Amino acid sequence: MGKQDSVAVAPPRDRRTINGADLVVEALLEVGAEKVFSIIGLGMLGLGRAFYDRRDEIGYVGHLNETNLTMMAQGYARQTGKPTFCFVYHASGTALSMMSMTTAWADNVPMVFVSTSSARSTIGRDQYAGIPRSPIEMSSQFTKWSHDISAAERIPEILARAWEIASTVPMGPVHISIPSDLYDVEVATHLARKSLKDTQRFVETAPDNAGTAEVARLLANAEYPVLLCGSEVGNLKVWKEMVALAEATGAPVICEQDPSYLGFPTSHAQYIGTPASNADVLAEADLAIAVGYEFTEKGIPGEAPILPASVKLVTVSSDPLLHGKQLRPDVALQGHLAKSLPLLAQEIQKVPATQKTMKARAAVCHAKREARAAAIAEADAMSRDLSPIPQKRVLRELCDKAEKDWIVVQAGSTLGWHLESMYEFDDPTNFHAVSGKASAQGWGAPAALGIQLGEPDRRVLAVLGDGNFMFSATCIWSAAQQDLPAIFVVNNNSGWVCVPDAIDAAYDRETDGPGRDAMAWTWGEAEIDYVGFARSFGLEARRVATSSELGDALEEAKQSNRAWLIEVCGV
């Protein structure tokens, strides 16, 4: 071969130096990240090389698209409580991850999104995968902090700061951008060996004595108090402190209408359900103590007030933006719930209610619990041979067959109306959903996979509507690729039935079948083969037409340590 025909070969990189991509991995290891979620594309090849070279030190999770990838990462962050890093591709990858950013904002999930942006030499030229300005502008409404990194040497500093901000209560997402050329910029020094894990954090603030004493005084004078338990209680995993507070008051406990986390055991004697099923209790209440509670309005015609105007309101939260957001409280207690709830319970015990008052509060709880038990008994009495399977019967079968330590992910619009009342949770941290504030179809299946990654020794049971599943169905590839034993139960009622049903209810009409098909609210004549689809990805799968068959399929899945999809012929 002549000299003019020789092929130029890049010289090997000097291992005594380190480049921007290596600094990324070093920073993630230093802050304590155990997994990283990423999809590598052009402009990110150096980062892909760095993750590949150190894949034995940090778990790498890839996927087919950034929407599913980042929702998996969100599930992982929700379960572990640690910030999760997601590295996404330029404009398109950032745009595809926006749904996860919005839900992380809504549900206070600690995440760090890192967008690769244009090389510094081409910014503003509408170059390949162009971003006119900065990718962090795309998410600015939903993040706690954002930053464009301008020099490779600053990568460790900024990523460590992002981790800290995302994980500080109230938790939430952070968005960072890194110009693509920084991954290959070499620097002379490595990251200083001062791990963020060594930092002692003293950040759990608490309300003052005057505030807790005032709440205790209001409670002592209340005849019909209620406790409103919000998702923040579950998010911060302080449900035992919430139980202690509830037992000190004796008051009935109502959870958010669409909680992202449960903060109270649904099997507890004081738990009575959601606002929708307890309008009578709220109408009689003279005091509401709302703990980390979102009064999320839906904004639909004829929507009833969240609380009667006559009810005195106390709010307790670590989030300064929660007080007075939707309703103006009479008293607002600011502080981390891990500190606030015990202090409040202690103050209440100093001025205990009379025995007569406690009996009256217990009677309200008992009556509601009796009604709840009767509804469950009615569902349990349904024939197990009915087909299609009634929704309440589906949920009772799941509750009966699931192990107590299984984690349930709720992402079925119509099934979700009944899950809280039909499925008992002794441990409320075994429940995950997307809140009404977030409202994101397609969230359930990928989030369940991320939760399973965060809790590999337990089973995750994802309860999905077929519309919700169709939105992100390709995510189940990761169940086989990552060998995750999640169980997906898909309620097949042939469409987004919640949409026309809601239209009919709101406007007192009845949309017909052909019209629903024409509007793409239902699938029409399409015979979607969910079982075949799941098997093509390597999952075990089965279609069931009766509650009895569902029970058999769940038992079979229980004996297996593989991913399963069970298609339910439901209504």
XYZ file of C-alpha atoms in Angstrom:
571
model
C 0.000 0.000 0.000
C 1.438 3.393 -1.009
C 1.754 6.267 1.347
C -1.107 8.083 -0.351
C -3.380 5.069 0.345
C -2.697 4.799 4.073
C -5.615 5.178 6.499
C -5.257 7.752 9.255
C -5.639 6.207 12.702
C -6.288 8.361 15.755
C -3.512 8.002 18.330
C -4.486 6.284 21.560
C -5.663 8.649 24.261
C -3.107 9.401 26.966
C -4.464 7.566 30.049
C -2.661 10.017 32.336
C -5.171 12.688 31.363
C -8.908 12.709 31.740
C -11.573 14.213 29.492
C -15.022 15.667 30.075
C -16.836 12.363 29.571
C -14.605 10.690 32.158
C -15.304 13.568 34.551
C -19.025 12.892 34.148
C -18.618 9.294 35.273
C -16.246 10.290 38.086
C -18.750 12.852 39.361
C -21.637 10.371 39.312
C -19.609 7.829 41.270
C -18.527 10.462 43.778
C -22.044 11.602 44.616
C -23.157 8.006 45.076
C -25.128 7.260 41.905
C -25.487 3.510 41.413
C -27.235 3.656 38.042
C -27.338 6.058 35.125
C -30.041 6.213 32.447
C -28.991 7.252 28.958
C -29.491 6.917 25.212
C -26.315 7.637 23.244
C -26.431 9.391 19.871
C -24.139 11.361 17.582
C -22.373 14.006 19.636
C -22.469 11.753 22.705
C -20.105 9.040 21.509
C -17.378 10.035 23.965
C -19.874 9.779 26.804
C -20.957 6.365 25.534
C -17.332 5.246 25.547
C -16.863 6.452 29.131
C -19.977 4.654 30.397
C -18.978 1.496 28.533
C -15.449 1.497 29.967
C -16.779 1.775 33.537
C -19.967 -0.262 33.248
C -18.764 -2.510 36.073
C -18.667 0.496 38.431
C -22.012 2.132 37.601
C -25.071 0.370 36.236
C -26.013 1.613 32.773
C -29.658 1.545 31.682
C -30.459 2.254 28.045
C -33.720 2.080 26.155
C -35.475 2.607 22.808
C -36.679 6.190 23.361
C -36.166 8.966 25.878
C -39.805 9.146 26.991
C -39.767 5.610 28.321
C -36.162 5.874 29.504
C -36.744 8.931 31.676
C -40.004 7.582 33.090
C -38.110 4.424 34.048
C -35.543 6.661 35.710
C -38.358 8.439 37.517
C -39.675 5.156 38.885
C -36.172 4.300 40.098
C -35.827 7.681 41.825
C -39.282 7.385 43.416
C -38.471 4.014 44.921
C -34.916 4.703 46.081
C -35.447 8.322 47.125
C -32.133 9.231 45.474
C -31.616 11.620 42.562
C -31.346 9.792 39.255
C -29.244 11.020 36.335
C -30.743 10.893 32.818
C -28.502 11.798 29.859
C -30.566 12.633 26.786
C -29.862 13.555 23.212
C -29.913 17.130 21.907
C -33.300 18.729 21.075
C -35.263 15.602 20.229
C -34.177 13.615 23.282
C -34.861 16.576 25.555
C -38.309 17.045 24.038
C -39.114 13.346 24.448
C -38.137 13.531 28.121
C -40.422 16.484 28.871
C -43.294 14.332 30.150
C -40.991 12.892 32.768
C -39.825 16.375 33.725
C -43.403 17.563 34.209
C -44.362 14.563 36.324
C -41.146 14.777 38.365
C -42.032 18.410 39.092
C -45.613 17.542 40.000
C -44.739 14.592 42.232
C -41.506 15.946 43.792
C -39.233 13.288 42.323
C -35.473 13.974 42.610
C -34.028 13.760 39.089
C -31.145 15.323 37.179
C -31.750 15.627 33.442
C -28.584 16.244 31.420
C -29.064 17.303 27.788
C -26.232 17.150 25.322
C -26.324 20.439 23.402
C -24.621 21.699 20.294
C -20.851 22.001 20.224
C -19.729 25.444 21.311
C -18.352 26.195 17.847
C -21.766 25.698 16.187
C -24.253 27.084 18.738
C -26.871 29.266 17.047
C -26.186 28.055 13.487
C -29.174 25.692 13.292
C -26.652 22.892 13.058
C -27.270 19.138 13.159
C -29.912 18.274 15.803
C -30.117 21.998 16.250
C -31.167 23.859 19.382
C -31.674 27.589 18.663
C -30.647 28.694 22.146
C -30.339 26.402 25.174
C -32.147 23.135 25.913
C -32.738 24.199 29.516
C -35.250 26.775 28.272
C -37.530 23.884 27.287
C -38.008 22.838 30.917
C -37.597 26.062 32.879
C -41.162 26.000 34.294
C -40.677 22.567 35.839
C -37.185 22.577 37.354
C -35.732 23.659 40.690
C -32.504 24.792 39.010
C -30.878 24.692 35.591
C -27.441 25.453 34.206
C -25.451 25.425 30.952
C -21.967 24.024 31.606
C -19.340 26.075 29.745
C -16.069 24.337 30.630
C -15.116 20.680 31.121
C -13.394 21.460 34.430
C -16.738 22.534 35.907
C -18.600 19.292 35.121
C -18.000 17.686 38.566
C -18.962 20.856 40.443
C -22.217 21.370 38.538
C -23.340 17.730 38.591
C -22.664 17.512 42.342
C -24.635 20.714 42.912
C -27.484 19.373 40.771
C -27.599 16.184 42.875
C -27.732 18.254 46.071
C -30.502 20.574 44.852
C -32.634 17.735 43.467
C -32.428 15.779 46.730
C -33.129 18.691 49.106
C -36.729 18.759 50.352
C -38.986 19.669 48.641
C -37.355 17.416 46.077
C -37.696 17.861 42.339
C -35.988 17.886 38.941
C -32.899 19.804 37.829
C -31.831 20.330 34.208
C -28.218 20.651 33.038
C -26.827 21.005 29.509
C -23.364 19.991 28.353
C -22.028 21.068 24.922
C -21.103 17.942 22.979
C -17.480 18.956 22.409
C -16.794 19.059 26.168
C -16.937 15.256 26.348
C -13.641 15.088 24.443
C -11.882 18.061 26.023
C -8.938 16.794 28.080
C -8.051 18.288 31.424
C -4.975 17.823 33.525
C -6.548 17.053 36.882
C -9.022 14.482 38.142
C -11.956 15.159 40.392
C -10.905 16.027 43.938
C -11.489 12.996 46.165
C -13.977 14.714 48.430
C -17.175 12.771 48.168
C -20.542 14.431 48.646
C -21.480 11.323 50.607
C -19.185 12.567 53.379
C -21.130 15.805 53.822
C -23.152 16.025 57.011
C -26.550 17.525 56.225
C -28.661 19.316 58.817
C -31.637 20.537 56.818
C -34.755 19.193 58.558
C -36.446 22.393 59.672
C -39.432 22.369 62.037
C -42.287 24.743 62.972
C -42.001 26.720 66.201
C -43.835 25.947 69.438
C -46.312 28.783 69.012
C -47.520 27.292 65.739
C -47.993 23.749 67.021
C -49.688 25.061 70.164
C -52.174 27.041 68.073
C -53.062 23.940 66.044
C -53.528 21.953 69.266
C -55.859 24.685 70.533
C -57.930 24.632 67.348
C -58.188 20.858 67.516
C -59.266 20.870 71.158
C -62.143 23.201 70.248
C -63.190 21.319 67.095
C -66.223 19.046 67.088
C -65.755 17.481 63.631
C -62.069 17.612 62.612
C -60.606 15.738 59.639
C -57.012 14.929 58.757
C -56.124 15.324 55.078
C -53.098 13.156 54.269
C -51.222 14.278 51.173
C -48.698 12.682 48.865
C -45.836 14.520 50.565
C -46.230 12.152 53.518
C -45.599 9.151 51.275
C -42.904 10.926 49.283
C -40.896 11.547 52.456
C -41.726 8.082 53.849
C -43.059 9.433 57.149
C -46.325 7.481 57.242
C -45.619 6.082 60.712
C -45.341 9.636 62.046
C -48.633 10.395 60.277
C -50.287 7.403 61.957
C -49.081 8.629 65.359
C -50.538 12.074 64.672
C -53.841 10.586 63.538
C -54.126 8.406 66.628
C -53.419 11.407 68.845
C -56.352 13.245 67.254
C -58.757 10.345 66.726
C -59.986 12.126 63.592
C -60.921 10.452 60.289
C -58.171 10.459 57.656
C -58.831 11.291 53.998
C -56.165 10.969 51.293
C -55.770 13.074 48.138
C -58.192 12.323 45.330
C -55.385 11.353 42.935
C -52.347 10.654 45.121
C -48.915 9.989 43.692
C -47.976 8.363 47.009
C -50.076 7.049 49.859
C -49.204 8.450 53.249
C -51.500 6.347 55.393
C -52.384 2.625 55.602
C -55.731 2.071 53.901
C -56.342 -0.781 56.353
C -56.116 1.517 59.408
C -59.282 2.035 61.469
C -59.187 5.818 60.904
C -58.704 5.737 57.141
C -61.964 6.514 55.332
C -60.924 7.106 51.692
C -60.880 9.997 49.241
C -62.786 13.323 49.128
C -65.106 11.981 46.410
C -66.398 9.265 48.726
C -66.525 11.500 51.799
C -68.316 14.654 50.723
C -70.660 14.249 53.696
C -67.786 14.182 56.206
C -66.136 17.243 54.650
C -69.457 19.090 54.630
C -69.797 18.575 58.410
C -66.145 19.295 59.268
C -65.242 22.403 61.233
C -61.439 21.892 61.109
C -59.190 20.340 58.456
C -55.512 19.651 59.123
C -53.913 19.159 55.702
C -50.511 17.490 55.839
C -48.504 17.807 52.622
C -51.818 17.891 50.779
C -52.458 19.159 47.239
C -55.963 20.580 46.744
C -55.702 19.955 43.004
C -58.640 21.394 41.091
C -59.618 19.843 37.776
C -61.145 23.017 36.349
C -64.198 21.243 34.933
C -67.686 22.811 34.674
C -69.688 22.623 37.878
C -66.723 21.560 40.017
C -67.613 21.679 43.706
C -65.486 23.716 46.160
C -62.518 21.829 47.568
C -63.605 22.556 51.151
C -66.615 24.412 52.530
C -65.735 28.053 53.257
C -66.663 27.594 56.922
C -63.940 25.019 57.600
C -60.878 26.280 59.425
C -57.769 25.068 57.610
C -54.314 24.167 58.911
C -51.573 23.299 56.397
C -48.388 21.446 57.316
C -45.648 21.084 54.696
C -41.955 21.327 53.958
C -42.791 23.124 50.709
C -43.196 26.914 51.139
C -45.147 27.039 47.866
C -47.850 24.689 49.131
C -49.269 27.041 51.764
C -52.002 29.204 50.287
C -51.531 27.829 46.764
C -55.126 26.699 46.296
C -56.770 27.596 49.611
C -55.676 30.184 52.141
C -55.026 28.475 55.510
C -55.844 29.882 58.913
C -52.575 28.436 60.236
C -49.554 27.304 58.196
C -46.801 25.173 59.724
C -43.553 25.146 57.759
C -41.051 22.322 58.248
C -39.871 18.900 57.259
C -42.635 16.402 58.066
C -40.206 14.068 59.833
C -39.793 16.787 62.456
C -43.131 18.565 62.225
C -45.486 15.637 62.743
C -43.970 14.340 66.023
C -43.832 17.892 67.419
C -47.468 18.446 66.519
C -48.533 15.091 67.991
C -46.711 15.907 71.255
C -48.430 19.287 71.506
C -51.859 17.754 70.857
C -51.300 15.188 73.612
C -50.762 18.043 76.089
C -54.402 19.089 75.630
C -56.151 15.772 74.948
C -59.742 15.686 73.775
C -62.373 14.362 76.153
C -63.337 10.725 76.068
C -66.740 11.698 74.687
C -65.143 13.675 71.848
C -62.780 10.823 70.960
C -65.710 8.393 70.901
C -67.632 10.684 68.557
C -64.645 10.874 66.188
C -64.207 7.110 66.346
C -67.884 6.655 65.469
C -67.435 8.641 62.247
C -64.460 6.480 61.295
C -66.296 3.274 62.203
C -69.348 4.095 60.090
C -67.193 4.845 57.065
C -65.096 1.724 57.580
C -68.270 -0.365 57.761
C -69.437 1.051 54.433
C -66.011 0.351 52.942
C -66.085 -3.239 54.208
C -69.575 -3.737 52.768
C -68.419 -2.557 49.322
C -65.472 -4.960 49.450
C -67.737 -7.811 50.549
C -70.071 -7.065 47.636
C -67.157 -7.248 45.177
C -65.905 -10.457 46.796
C -69.356 -12.009 46.380
C -69.337 -11.507 42.605
C -69.032 -14.669 40.537
C -65.476 -15.447 39.471
C -66.835 -16.675 36.127
C -68.206 -13.328 34.895
C -66.828 -12.216 31.525
C -65.891 -9.496 30.810
C -64.560 -9.081 34.331
C -66.015 -6.200 36.402
C -63.327 -3.755 37.474
C -63.941 -4.195 41.182
C -63.622 -7.954 40.754
C -60.298 -7.514 38.922
C -58.916 -5.474 41.819
C -60.156 -7.877 44.471
C -58.497 -10.759 42.629
C -55.238 -8.826 42.503
C -55.467 -7.951 46.201
C -56.178 -11.569 47.097
C -53.352 -13.108 45.059
C -50.601 -10.505 45.504
C -48.064 -10.902 48.285
C -48.162 -8.288 51.043
C -44.761 -6.887 50.086
C -45.568 -6.442 46.390
C -45.388 -2.881 45.115
C -48.473 -1.755 43.200
C -48.240 0.825 40.408
C -51.635 2.284 39.497
C -51.989 3.624 35.952
C -55.469 2.735 34.827
C -57.919 5.595 34.447
C -61.085 3.554 34.993
C -59.530 0.916 37.242
C -57.984 3.742 39.243
C -61.416 4.958 40.312
C -61.786 1.788 42.391
C -58.261 0.735 43.414
C -58.027 2.777 46.615
C -61.344 1.354 47.891
C -60.806 -2.269 46.783
C -57.125 -2.859 47.569
C -55.860 -2.667 51.155
C -52.347 -1.378 51.845
C -50.917 -2.126 55.286
C -47.711 -0.420 54.127
C -48.632 2.689 52.111
C -45.148 2.894 50.556
C -46.164 -0.133 48.464
C -48.293 2.177 46.287
C -47.227 4.448 43.418
C -49.276 6.474 40.935
C -49.013 9.673 38.963
C -50.902 12.529 40.614
C -53.745 14.554 39.200
C -51.331 17.482 39.179
C -49.091 15.485 36.821
C -51.724 13.711 34.688
C -49.630 11.750 32.194
C -50.852 8.843 30.114
C -48.251 6.170 29.453
C -46.443 6.746 32.749
C -47.301 3.446 34.421
C -45.421 0.666 32.635
C -41.994 2.379 32.349
C -42.247 3.767 35.888
C -42.993 0.241 37.135
C -39.800 -0.988 35.501
C -37.779 1.754 37.185
C -39.370 0.904 40.535
C -38.467 -2.744 39.939
C -34.866 -1.722 39.212
C -34.835 0.125 42.529
C -36.313 -2.824 44.441
C -34.942 -5.961 42.699
C -35.805 -8.393 45.521
C -39.556 -7.666 45.465
C -42.249 -7.924 42.799
C -43.826 -4.916 41.146
C -47.439 -5.260 40.003
C -48.408 -2.662 37.386
C -52.181 -2.188 37.055
C -52.646 -0.590 33.632
C -55.423 0.527 31.359
C -54.989 -0.576 27.764
C -54.862 3.054 26.599
C -52.181 3.866 29.150
C -50.186 0.797 28.136
C -50.481 1.502 24.386
C -48.885 4.909 24.931
C -45.544 3.421 26.048
C -45.828 -0.296 25.247
C -42.318 -0.675 23.841
C -40.927 -0.124 27.348
C -41.552 -3.796 28.155
C -38.489 -4.618 26.054
C -36.467 -3.467 29.073
C -38.227 -6.008 31.288
C -36.649 -8.796 29.263
C -33.401 -6.942 28.520
C -32.829 -6.110 32.199
C -34.351 -9.404 33.452
C -36.916 -7.618 35.638
C -39.720 -9.728 37.165
C -42.442 -7.057 36.942
C -46.027 -8.180 36.312
C -48.110 -6.031 33.944
C -51.884 -6.443 34.221
C -53.511 -4.736 31.232
C -57.253 -4.113 31.504
C -58.466 -4.424 27.910
C -61.668 -2.436 27.473
C -60.713 -1.536 23.885
C -59.770 2.085 24.202
C -59.585 5.364 26.101
C -63.044 4.662 27.503
C -62.577 7.164 30.333
C -62.723 10.023 27.800
C -66.168 9.434 26.237
C -67.530 8.268 29.582
C -66.436 11.566 31.143
C -67.966 13.545 28.265
C -71.243 11.688 28.722
C -71.245 12.352 32.461
C -70.333 16.036 32.160
C -72.801 16.879 29.395
C -75.613 14.404 30.119
C -75.420 12.601 26.792
C -74.506 9.205 25.415
C -71.794 8.891 22.788
C -72.331 5.824 20.590
C -69.861 3.104 19.623
C -69.245 4.139 15.976
C -68.745 7.732 17.069
C -66.248 6.688 19.722
C -64.335 4.661 17.125
C -64.288 7.583 14.673
C -62.828 9.829 17.378
C -60.113 7.232 18.151
C -61.392 6.950 21.713
C -61.914 3.232 21.182
C -60.072 0.772 18.978
C -63.005 -0.297 16.796
C -62.432 -3.571 14.960
C -58.713 -3.695 15.772
C -57.874 -6.949 17.527
C -54.707 -5.939 19.341
C -52.701 -8.978 20.354
C -51.194 -7.877 23.667
C -50.118 -11.406 24.508
C -48.328 -11.925 21.199
C -46.712 -8.493 21.493
C -45.376 -9.262 24.981
C -44.091 -12.679 23.953
C -42.270 -11.163 20.991
C -40.235 -9.112 23.500
C -39.440 -12.177 25.607
C -42.077 -11.895 28.341
C -44.399 -14.586 29.595
C -47.976 -13.649 28.729
C -51.536 -14.878 29.060
C -55.037 -13.640 28.188
C -57.780 -14.160 30.772
C -61.540 -13.816 30.384
C -62.743 -14.492 33.941
C -61.691 -13.633 37.462
C -60.925 -17.293 38.073
C -58.537 -17.360 35.112
C -56.920 -14.145 36.355
C -56.265 -15.775 39.714
C -54.673 -18.788 38.018
C -52.462 -16.554 35.868
C -51.326 -14.568 38.901
C -50.440 -17.767 40.728
C -48.417 -18.897 37.713
C -46.651 -15.546 37.514
C -45.991 -15.679 41.249
C -44.103 -18.952 40.869
C -41.984 -17.496 38.075
C -39.215 -14.958 38.527
C -39.686 -13.545 35.040
C -41.551 -10.592 33.584
C -45.215 -11.275 32.863
C -48.048 -9.572 31.005
C -51.629 -10.589 31.791
C -54.301 -9.243 29.444
C -57.652 -8.966 31.213
C -60.901 -8.923 29.254
C -62.413 -6.161 31.357
C -64.987 -3.410 31.209
